[in-house]
Short mmCIF file of C-alpha atoms in Angstrom, two decimals:
data_model
loop_
_atom_site.label_atom_id
_atom_site.label_comp_id
_atom_site.label_asym_id
_atom_site.label_seq_id
_atom_site.Cartn_x
_atom_site.Cartn_y
_atom_site.Cartn_z
CA MET A 1 12.01 -7.00 4.73
CA ASP A 2 9.41 -8.40 2.35
CA ILE A 3 5.62 -7.99 2.15
CA ARG A 4 3.80 -10.72 0.29
CA GLN A 5 0.70 -12.85 0.24
CA LEU A 6 0.97 -16.01 2.28
CA THR A 7 1.15 -19.48 0.81
CA LEU A 8 -0.18 -22.75 2.20
CA GLU A 9 3.31 -23.43 3.55
CA ASP A 10 2.95 -20.33 5.77
CA PHE A 11 -0.17 -21.64 7.51
CA ASP A 12 1.55 -22.90 10.67
CA ALA A 13 3.45 -19.63 11.19
CA ARG A 14 0.25 -17.66 10.62
CA ALA A 15 -1.71 -19.81 13.06
CA GLU A 16 0.93 -19.54 15.79
CA LEU A 17 1.09 -15.76 15.49
CA GLY A 18 -2.70 -15.46 15.51
CA MET A 19 -3.15 -17.70 18.56
CA TYR A 20 -0.44 -15.85 20.47
CA ALA A 21 -1.68 -12.35 19.60
CA PHE A 22 -5.37 -13.05 20.26
CA GLN A 23 -4.79 -15.35 23.25
CA TYR A 24 -6.52 -18.57 22.23
CA ARG A 25 -5.50 -22.12 21.41
CA LYS A 26 -6.88 -24.59 18.89
CA SER A 27 -6.61 -28.34 18.86
CA THR A 28 -4.72 -30.22 16.15
CA GLU A 29 -8.06 -31.26 14.64
CA GLU A 30 -9.34 -27.66 14.63
CA LEU A 31 -6.17 -26.41 12.98
CA GLU A 32 -6.38 -29.11 10.32
CA LYS A 33 -9.97 -28.09 9.51
CA GLU A 34 -8.91 -24.43 9.39
CA LYS A 35 -6.04 -25.30 7.08
CA GLN A 36 -8.45 -26.97 4.65
CA ASP A 37 -10.49 -23.73 4.49
CA PHE A 38 -7.46 -21.43 4.48
CA LYS A 39 -7.36 -18.89 1.64
CA PRO A 40 -3.69 -17.82 1.72
CA GLU A 41 -4.13 -15.15 -0.95
CA ARG A 42 -6.28 -13.15 1.49
CA THR A 43 -3.54 -12.86 4.13
CA TRP A 44 -0.59 -10.51 3.77
CA GLY A 45 2.54 -11.00 5.81
CA LEU A 46 5.61 -8.94 6.53
CA PHE A 47 8.69 -11.16 6.60
CA GLU A 48 12.11 -10.42 8.01
CA GLU A 49 14.83 -12.88 7.11
CA GLU A 50 12.06 -15.18 5.87
CA GLN A 51 10.36 -15.16 9.30
CA LEU A 52 6.77 -13.94 9.63
CA SER A 53 6.84 -10.80 11.81
CA ALA A 54 3.38 -9.29 11.17
CA GLN A 55 0.22 -10.22 9.30
CA LEU A 56 -3.29 -9.13 8.41
CA THR A 57 -6.19 -10.50 6.41
CA LEU A 58 -7.77 -8.51 3.60
CA LEU A 59 -11.29 -9.70 2.86
CA PRO A 60 -13.06 -8.92 -0.44
CA LEU A 61 -16.48 -7.83 0.82
CA GLN A 62 -19.42 -5.69 -0.24
CA THR A 63 -21.42 -3.18 1.77
CA TYR A 64 -24.70 -1.33 1.37
CA ILE A 65 -24.58 2.47 1.28
CA HIS A 66 -27.94 4.16 0.67
CA GLY A 67 -29.19 0.91 -0.82
CA GLN A 68 -26.34 0.69 -3.31
CA VAL A 69 -23.64 -1.99 -3.20
CA PHE A 70 -20.03 -0.83 -2.81
CA GLU A 71 -16.92 -2.98 -3.04
CA MET A 72 -15.29 -2.97 0.40
CA GLY A 73 -11.97 -4.19 1.77
CA GLY A 74 -12.39 -5.71 5.22
CA ILE A 75 -9.25 -5.79 7.36
CA ALA A 76 -9.02 -8.44 10.08
CA GLY A 77 -6.53 -10.46 12.07
CA VAL A 78 -3.88 -7.75 12.40
CA ALA A 79 -1.11 -9.28 14.53
CA THR A 80 2.57 -8.79 15.38
CA TRP A 81 4.95 -10.64 17.65
CA PRO A 82 5.60 -8.59 20.82
CA GLU A 83 9.32 -8.20 20.14
CA LYS A 84 8.44 -6.72 16.72
CA ARG A 85 5.89 -4.18 17.94
CA ARG A 86 6.35 -0.40 17.75
CA GLN A 87 8.70 -0.76 14.82
CA GLY A 88 6.23 0.41 12.18
CA LEU A 89 5.60 -3.05 10.73
CA VAL A 90 1.80 -2.85 10.90
CA ALA A 91 1.97 0.64 9.43
CA LYS A 92 3.80 -0.77 6.41
CA LEU A 93 1.21 -3.55 6.08
CA LEU A 94 -1.71 -1.11 6.27
CA GLU A 95 -0.15 1.18 3.66
CA HIS A 96 0.46 -1.82 1.42
CA THR A 97 -3.10 -3.15 1.76
CA LEU A 98 -4.54 0.30 1.05
CA GLN A 99 -2.70 0.21 -2.26
CA GLN A 100 -4.04 -3.29 -2.90
CA MET A 101 -7.62 -2.18 -2.17
CA ASN A 102 -7.21 0.84 -4.41
CA GLU A 103 -5.97 -1.30 -7.29
CA ALA A 104 -8.82 -3.80 -6.73
CA GLY A 105 -11.50 -1.07 -6.93
CA GLN A 106 -12.49 -1.37 -3.27
CA SER A 107 -13.40 2.25 -2.62
CA ILE A 108 -14.06 1.87 1.12
CA SER A 109 -12.62 -0.23 3.94
CA PHE A 110 -13.90 -1.40 7.35
CA LEU A 111 -12.12 -2.86 10.34
CA HIS A 112 -12.75 -3.69 13.99
CA PRO A 113 -10.07 -1.86 16.00
CA PHE A 114 -8.17 -3.16 18.98
CA HIS A 115 -7.43 0.51 19.72
CA PHE A 116 -9.32 3.34 18.04
CA PRO A 117 -6.50 5.95 18.27
CA PHE A 118 -4.07 3.59 16.52
CA TYR A 119 -6.17 3.19 13.37
CA ARG A 120 -7.11 6.87 13.28
CA LYS A 121 -3.46 7.54 12.45
CA PHE A 122 -4.03 5.65 9.20
CA GLY A 123 -7.28 7.32 8.17
CA TRP A 124 -9.92 5.02 9.65
CA GLU A 125 -12.66 6.56 11.79
CA THR A 126 -15.56 5.30 13.89
CA TYR A 127 -18.58 4.80 11.67
CA ILE A 128 -20.97 2.83 13.82
CA GLU A 129 -22.28 2.48 17.34
CA TYR A 130 -24.92 0.05 18.52
CA ARG A 131 -27.27 -0.17 21.48
CA LYS A 132 -26.77 -3.07 23.86
CA TYR A 133 -29.84 -4.00 25.88
CA THR A 134 -30.30 -6.19 28.95
CA ILE A 135 -34.04 -6.58 29.51
CA PRO A 136 -35.59 -8.41 32.49
CA THR A 137 -38.48 -10.57 31.33
CA ASN A 138 -40.96 -8.50 33.35
CA LYS A 139 -40.05 -5.46 31.23
CA LEU A 140 -40.25 -7.07 27.79
CA PRO A 141 -42.63 -5.58 25.21
CA ALA A 142 -46.25 -6.48 25.87
CA LYS A 143 -47.54 -9.61 24.18
CA VAL A 144 -50.02 -8.81 21.43
CA HIS A 145 -52.06 -10.87 19.03
CA VAL A 146 -50.66 -10.53 15.54
CA GLU A 147 -52.15 -12.18 12.48
CA GLY A 148 -49.77 -14.54 10.74
CA THR A 149 -47.60 -17.38 12.01
CA ILE A 150 -44.24 -17.98 13.65
CA LYS A 151 -42.30 -21.01 12.43
CA ARG A 152 -39.45 -22.15 14.61
CA GLY A 153 -36.33 -23.96 13.41
CA ILE A 154 -36.19 -22.43 9.93
CA ARG A 155 -32.63 -22.71 8.61
CA ASP A 156 -33.31 -22.01 4.95
CA LEU A 157 -30.36 -19.68 4.30
CA GLU A 158 -31.81 -18.39 1.04
CA LEU A 159 -35.04 -17.44 2.78
CA LEU A 160 -33.26 -15.78 5.72
CA ASN A 161 -30.97 -13.88 3.36
CA ALA A 162 -33.92 -12.55 1.35
CA ILE A 163 -35.32 -11.00 4.55
CA TYR A 164 -31.88 -9.81 5.63
CA GLU A 165 -31.16 -8.07 2.31
CA LYS A 166 -34.33 -5.99 2.48
CA TYR A 167 -33.53 -5.01 6.06
CA ALA A 168 -29.80 -4.39 5.55
CA ALA A 169 -30.29 -2.17 2.51
CA HIS A 170 -32.05 0.40 4.70
CA TYR A 171 -28.82 0.97 6.63
CA ASN A 172 -25.35 2.12 5.65
CA GLY A 173 -22.40 -0.14 6.37
CA THR A 174 -24.20 -3.48 6.53
CA LEU A 175 -22.62 -6.38 4.67
CA VAL A 176 -23.84 -8.14 1.57
CA ARG A 177 -23.81 -11.74 2.75
CA ASP A 178 -22.85 -14.74 0.67
CA THR A 179 -23.56 -18.39 1.47
CA GLU A 180 -20.20 -18.81 3.19
CA ARG A 181 -20.95 -15.99 5.63
CA TRP A 182 -24.42 -17.39 6.36
CA GLU A 183 -22.96 -20.83 7.02
CA ARG A 184 -20.62 -19.26 9.57
CA LYS A 185 -23.56 -17.38 11.06
CA LEU A 186 -25.66 -20.57 11.36
CA PRO A 187 -23.28 -23.54 11.35
CA SER A 188 -24.89 -26.96 11.27
CA GLY A 189 -25.11 -28.74 14.60
CA ASP A 190 -24.75 -25.62 16.73
CA GLU A 191 -26.95 -24.54 19.62
CA LEU A 192 -28.54 -21.54 17.92
CA PHE A 193 -32.31 -21.42 17.44
CA THR A 194 -34.25 -19.59 14.73
CA ALA A 195 -37.81 -18.42 14.23
CA VAL A 196 -39.39 -16.77 11.19
CA TYR A 197 -42.54 -14.67 11.09
CA TYR A 198 -44.90 -15.13 8.12
CA ASN A 199 -47.61 -12.54 7.53
CA PRO A 200 -51.23 -13.50 6.65
CA LYS A 201 -50.19 -13.74 2.98
CA ASP A 202 -47.56 -16.33 4.01
CA GLN A 203 -44.72 -13.93 3.22
CA ALA A 204 -41.62 -14.19 5.42
CA CYS A 205 -41.17 -10.74 6.95
CA GLY A 206 -38.82 -11.19 9.88
CA TYR A 207 -36.65 -13.59 11.83
CA VAL A 208 -34.81 -14.00 15.10
CA ILE A 209 -31.62 -15.99 15.74
CA TYR A 210 -30.92 -16.72 19.39
CA GLU A 211 -29.50 -19.01 22.03
CA ILE A 212 -30.75 -19.89 25.51
CA ALA A 213 -28.31 -20.61 28.31
CA ASP A 214 -28.34 -20.14 32.08
CA GLN A 215 -31.91 -18.77 31.91
CA LYS A 216 -30.83 -16.03 29.52
CA MET A 217 -31.95 -15.50 25.95
CA ASN A 218 -29.11 -14.04 23.92
CA ILE A 219 -30.41 -12.69 20.63
CA LYS A 220 -27.85 -12.84 17.85
CA GLU A 221 -30.05 -11.17 15.23
CA LEU A 222 -33.51 -9.65 15.27
CA VAL A 223 -34.64 -8.58 11.81
CA TYR A 224 -38.09 -7.31 10.85
CA LEU A 225 -39.46 -5.54 7.80
CA ASP A 226 -42.50 -3.79 9.30
CA GLU A 227 -44.23 -3.03 12.58
CA ARG A 228 -46.39 -6.16 12.47
CA SER A 229 -43.38 -8.42 12.17
CA ARG A 230 -41.64 -6.52 14.97
CA GLN A 231 -44.60 -7.08 17.30
CA ALA A 232 -44.92 -10.73 16.32
CA LEU A 233 -41.26 -11.49 16.98
CA TRP A 234 -41.21 -9.64 20.31
CA THR A 235 -44.33 -11.55 21.38
CA TYR A 236 -42.54 -14.78 20.47
CA ILE A 237 -39.53 -13.68 22.54
CA ALA A 238 -41.77 -12.70 25.49
CA ASN A 239 -43.41 -16.14 25.40
CA HIS A 240 -40.14 -17.48 26.81
CA ASP A 241 -40.79 -15.69 30.11
CA SER A 242 -41.20 -18.98 31.99
CA MET A 243 -37.78 -20.16 30.75
CA VAL A 244 -35.55 -17.10 31.00
CA THR A 245 -35.01 -14.21 33.38
CA GLU A 246 -33.53 -11.74 30.90
CA VAL A 247 -33.05 -11.04 27.22
CA ASN A 248 -29.83 -9.60 25.76
CA LEU A 249 -29.43 -8.13 22.31
CA GLN A 250 -27.68 -5.54 20.16
CA ALA A 251 -29.78 -3.09 18.15
CA PRO A 252 -29.18 -0.24 15.70
CA ILE A 253 -28.30 3.09 17.28
CA ASN A 254 -31.65 4.54 16.18
CA ASP A 255 -33.65 1.67 17.68
CA ALA A 256 -36.92 2.82 19.28
CA LEU A 257 -37.40 -0.04 21.74
CA PRO A 258 -37.01 2.02 24.98
CA TYR A 259 -39.69 4.43 23.77
CA LEU A 260 -42.01 1.53 22.97
CA LEU A 261 -41.56 -0.23 26.31
CA ASN A 262 -44.04 0.33 29.11
CA ASP A 263 -41.07 0.80 31.45
CA PRO A 264 -38.01 2.07 29.55
CA ARG A 265 -35.70 1.81 32.57
CA ILE A 266 -33.70 -1.10 31.25
CA GLU A 267 -29.94 -1.47 31.11
CA GLN A 268 -28.65 0.21 27.97
CA GLN A 269 -25.18 0.83 26.60
CA VAL A 270 -23.99 2.66 23.51
CA VAL A 271 -21.00 0.72 22.17
CA PRO A 272 -18.57 2.04 19.50
CA TYR A 273 -18.04 -0.82 17.06
CA PHE A 274 -16.34 -0.67 13.63
CA MET A 275 -14.24 1.93 11.81
CA ALA A 276 -14.31 2.94 8.13
CA ARG A 277 -12.23 4.91 5.69
CA ILE A 278 -12.63 5.89 2.06
CA VAL A 279 -9.91 4.20 0.02
CA ASN A 280 -10.35 6.19 -3.19
CA VAL A 281 -12.11 9.58 -3.01
CA LYS A 282 -12.77 9.92 -6.75
CA HIS A 283 -14.08 6.39 -7.18
CA PHE A 284 -16.25 6.62 -4.08
CA LEU A 285 -17.79 10.02 -4.93
CA GLU A 286 -18.56 9.00 -8.51
CA GLN A 287 -20.40 5.90 -7.32
CA TYR A 288 -22.15 7.69 -4.46
CA PRO A 289 -25.94 8.21 -4.80
CA PHE A 290 -26.48 11.85 -3.91
CA THR A 291 -30.08 13.05 -3.65
CA VAL A 292 -31.89 14.26 -6.76
CA GLY A 293 -31.83 18.05 -7.18
CA LYS A 294 -30.51 20.85 -9.30
CA VAL A 295 -27.05 20.77 -10.84
CA GLU A 296 -24.55 21.97 -8.22
CA SER A 297 -20.79 22.14 -7.95
CA LEU A 298 -18.22 22.58 -5.20
CA SER A 299 -14.61 21.79 -4.43
CA ILE A 300 -13.26 19.75 -1.53
CA ARG A 301 -9.70 19.76 -0.28
CA VAL A 302 -8.90 16.34 1.20
CA ASN A 303 -5.95 15.63 3.47
CA ASP A 304 -4.94 11.95 3.55
CA SER A 305 -1.53 11.32 5.09
CA VAL A 306 -1.44 7.64 4.06
CA ALA A 307 -3.18 7.30 0.68
CA GLU A 308 -1.48 10.06 -1.28
CA TRP A 309 -3.77 9.54 -4.29
CA ASN A 310 -6.57 11.14 -2.25
CA ASN A 311 -4.66 14.31 -1.39
CA GLY A 312 -5.55 17.53 -3.17
CA ILE A 313 -8.54 19.55 -4.29
CA TRP A 314 -11.41 17.67 -5.87
CA ASP A 315 -13.90 19.50 -8.08
CA VAL A 316 -17.29 17.83 -7.71
CA LEU A 317 -20.18 18.41 -10.13
CA ILE A 318 -23.46 16.81 -8.97
CA ASN A 319 -26.07 16.51 -11.70
CA ASP A 320 -29.86 16.63 -11.30
CA GLU A 321 -30.03 12.83 -10.94
CA GLY A 322 -27.58 12.75 -8.02
CA LYS A 323 -24.56 11.44 -9.92
CA ALA A 324 -21.22 13.17 -9.44
CA LYS A 325 -18.41 13.87 -11.87
CA VAL A 326 -15.16 14.31 -9.97
CA SER A 327 -11.81 15.68 -11.14
CA ARG A 328 -8.61 16.40 -9.27
CA ARG A 329 -7.27 19.91 -9.58
CA GLU A 330 -3.65 19.54 -10.56
CA ALA A 331 -2.48 23.15 -10.66
CA LEU A 332 -3.29 26.72 -9.70
CA PRO A 333 -5.30 28.86 -12.09
CA GLU A 334 -2.91 30.35 -14.61
CA GLY A 335 -1.17 33.50 -13.38
CA LEU A 336 -2.05 33.01 -9.70
CA GLN A 337 0.64 32.38 -7.12
CA GLN A 338 -1.37 31.99 -3.91
CA ASP A 339 -1.57 28.81 -1.93
CA LEU A 340 -3.50 26.15 -3.82
CA TRP A 341 -5.68 25.43 -0.80
CA GLU A 342 -7.23 28.90 -0.87
CA TYR A 343 -9.24 27.75 -3.87
CA SER A 344 -11.29 24.99 -2.22
CA ASP A 345 -14.82 25.43 -0.87
CA ILE A 346 -14.42 22.81 1.88
CA ASP A 347 -11.27 21.72 3.70
CA THR A 348 -11.35 18.37 5.51
CA ASP A 349 -9.48 15.13 6.14
CA ILE A 350 -10.26 11.61 4.96
CA GLN A 351 -11.87 10.63 8.29
CA ALA A 352 -14.37 13.48 8.42
CA LEU A 353 -15.25 13.04 4.75
CA THR A 354 -15.85 9.32 5.33
CA VAL A 355 -18.19 9.71 8.31
CA ALA A 356 -20.23 12.34 6.46
CA LEU A 357 -20.72 10.30 3.32
CA ILE A 358 -21.45 7.05 5.15
CA GLY A 359 -24.07 8.82 7.27
CA TYR A 360 -22.52 8.57 10.73
CA LYS A 361 -22.30 12.37 11.11
CA ARG A 362 -23.87 15.23 9.16
CA PRO A 363 -21.91 17.98 7.30
CA LEU A 364 -23.26 20.79 9.48
CA GLU A 365 -22.27 18.88 12.62
CA LEU A 366 -18.75 18.40 11.31
CA CYS A 367 -18.56 22.08 10.40
CA SER A 368 -19.68 23.13 13.90
CA TRP A 369 -16.92 20.96 15.44
CA GLY A 370 -14.23 22.34 13.17
CA LYS A 371 -13.82 19.01 11.34
CA TRP A 372 -14.83 20.76 8.13
CA THR A 373 -13.85 24.34 7.33
CA GLY A 374 -14.63 26.54 4.37
CA LYS A 375 -17.62 28.17 2.77
CA LEU A 376 -20.90 27.59 4.56
CA GLU A 377 -22.87 27.59 1.31
CA ALA A 378 -20.82 24.59 0.10
CA VAL A 379 -21.48 22.78 3.39
CA TYR A 380 -25.20 23.41 2.90
CA ILE A 381 -25.01 21.89 -0.57
CA LEU A 382 -23.68 18.62 0.83
CA GLU A 383 -26.06 18.78 3.80
CA SER A 384 -28.93 18.71 1.32
CA ARG A 385 -27.41 16.27 -1.19
CA ILE A 386 -26.12 13.59 1.22
CA PRO A 387 -29.09 11.33 2.07
CA VAL A 388 -29.98 10.87 5.73
CA ALA A 389 -29.27 7.32 6.90
CA THR A 390 -28.30 5.27 9.95
CA THR A 391 -25.16 3.16 10.08
CA HIS A 392 -25.45 -0.44 11.26
CA LEU A 393 -23.53 -3.70 11.15
CA MET A 394 -24.64 -7.12 12.38
CA ASP A 395 -21.50 -9.00 11.39
CA PHE A 396 -17.95 -9.32 12.67
CA PHE A 397 -14.70 -10.07 10.90
#
C-alpha cells in the first residue's frame, strides 16, 4: 500500500474512478481538455499493487474569518472503488492529507460531505447552512425607484471580485477567489447573465448572476453592499415578471428576505452545506482575531482522535488587542499526581471548538448542550472574546 501524489500518467485511472464514483461520463474531447488543466500534485491516491484504489483532491485555498484571511485546505473528489470500500482506505487518505495541511500551514479545512456522520469521525463538523427560496413572481419584493443604474452583461471579473470581496469579508467561511475560480464561475460562452448596480456616484455596489430557463430565474449569486443596492437588484429581478413564473436562489442563513416581503409565505428550506475542522489548534488560535478587551487567560483541553498534535491542554493568553499566545501544557504541575485533565478550564473536542471559533455556534450554546464542559467563567470569557458572525459560502468544490 502506497499513498502518493498523482502524476500525469495517472490521469486516466483518476478519471475512470471519478466518473464511476460520481456517476457521470465525459467525452474524449472533454477528458482531453481536463487533462490539459490537470494539476496532479493536488490529487493524492492510495495505491495497492500499483493500482489506484482511492483518491482525493487537496486544494490550496483561502477563507475569510472575521475579515481576516486564513490558509485553508479544501478536500474534494473523495472516491473509492466499491470493492475497496469499508477497508479504511479513505481514512488513511484523510489522515495523510491532514498531515499535509498541517505541514503546509493550512490551519483549517473545509469539505462538502457525501455523508455527514462519516466525516464527523475524522473531526469535521457542519459549519454552514443556507436558505433556499422558491418565490412566485407575484410574491417578489415590491419594485421601487432607486437612484443609480443597472448595467446588464458586465463580465469584468476584476470589478465583480471587488464587490464580492467586500461582501464576503463580512461572513466567516467564504472563499478568497482568484481569477481561475471566477473563470469557472463565469465561463465564456455560457448561458449565465449578469447585472451590476452602480450608485449615483457611479460606484459598483452589487451584482446578480443568473440564468433563465423554462420560465424560471435561477439566481446563482446575489451580492449587495447596502440596502439601496439590495432594493435596486431586487427591482431588476422583479422586472422579469413577464418572462418568468418563479425565482430560485440560495441566501445566507441570516437573510432577512421573508421579513421584508409583503407576503412571507414562500417556499423556504434550510439546507446543511459544508463541514469544517481546525487542522492546527495552536496555529489557528494564534492567528484568530479575538475582540479587543482586557488581558485574559484560560486553558482548553482538546480531544482530537485523528490529528494527535492537537490533543492536550492548551494555555491561551489573550492580550488587550485580541491576539492570543498559545502553549501546550506538556506535564502536570510538579508534585501533583492527579489526572492531567483536571487542570483545564474547558474540555471539548475538535468539532465543537471549530464551530465556536468559526461562528456557527456560540460557546454558551455549546456549553448548554454538553459539547463544552468546565468552568462557566472560562466559557463566558470566550463568549465575550469570540466575535459574533454568520457563516456563509457561495462556492462549491
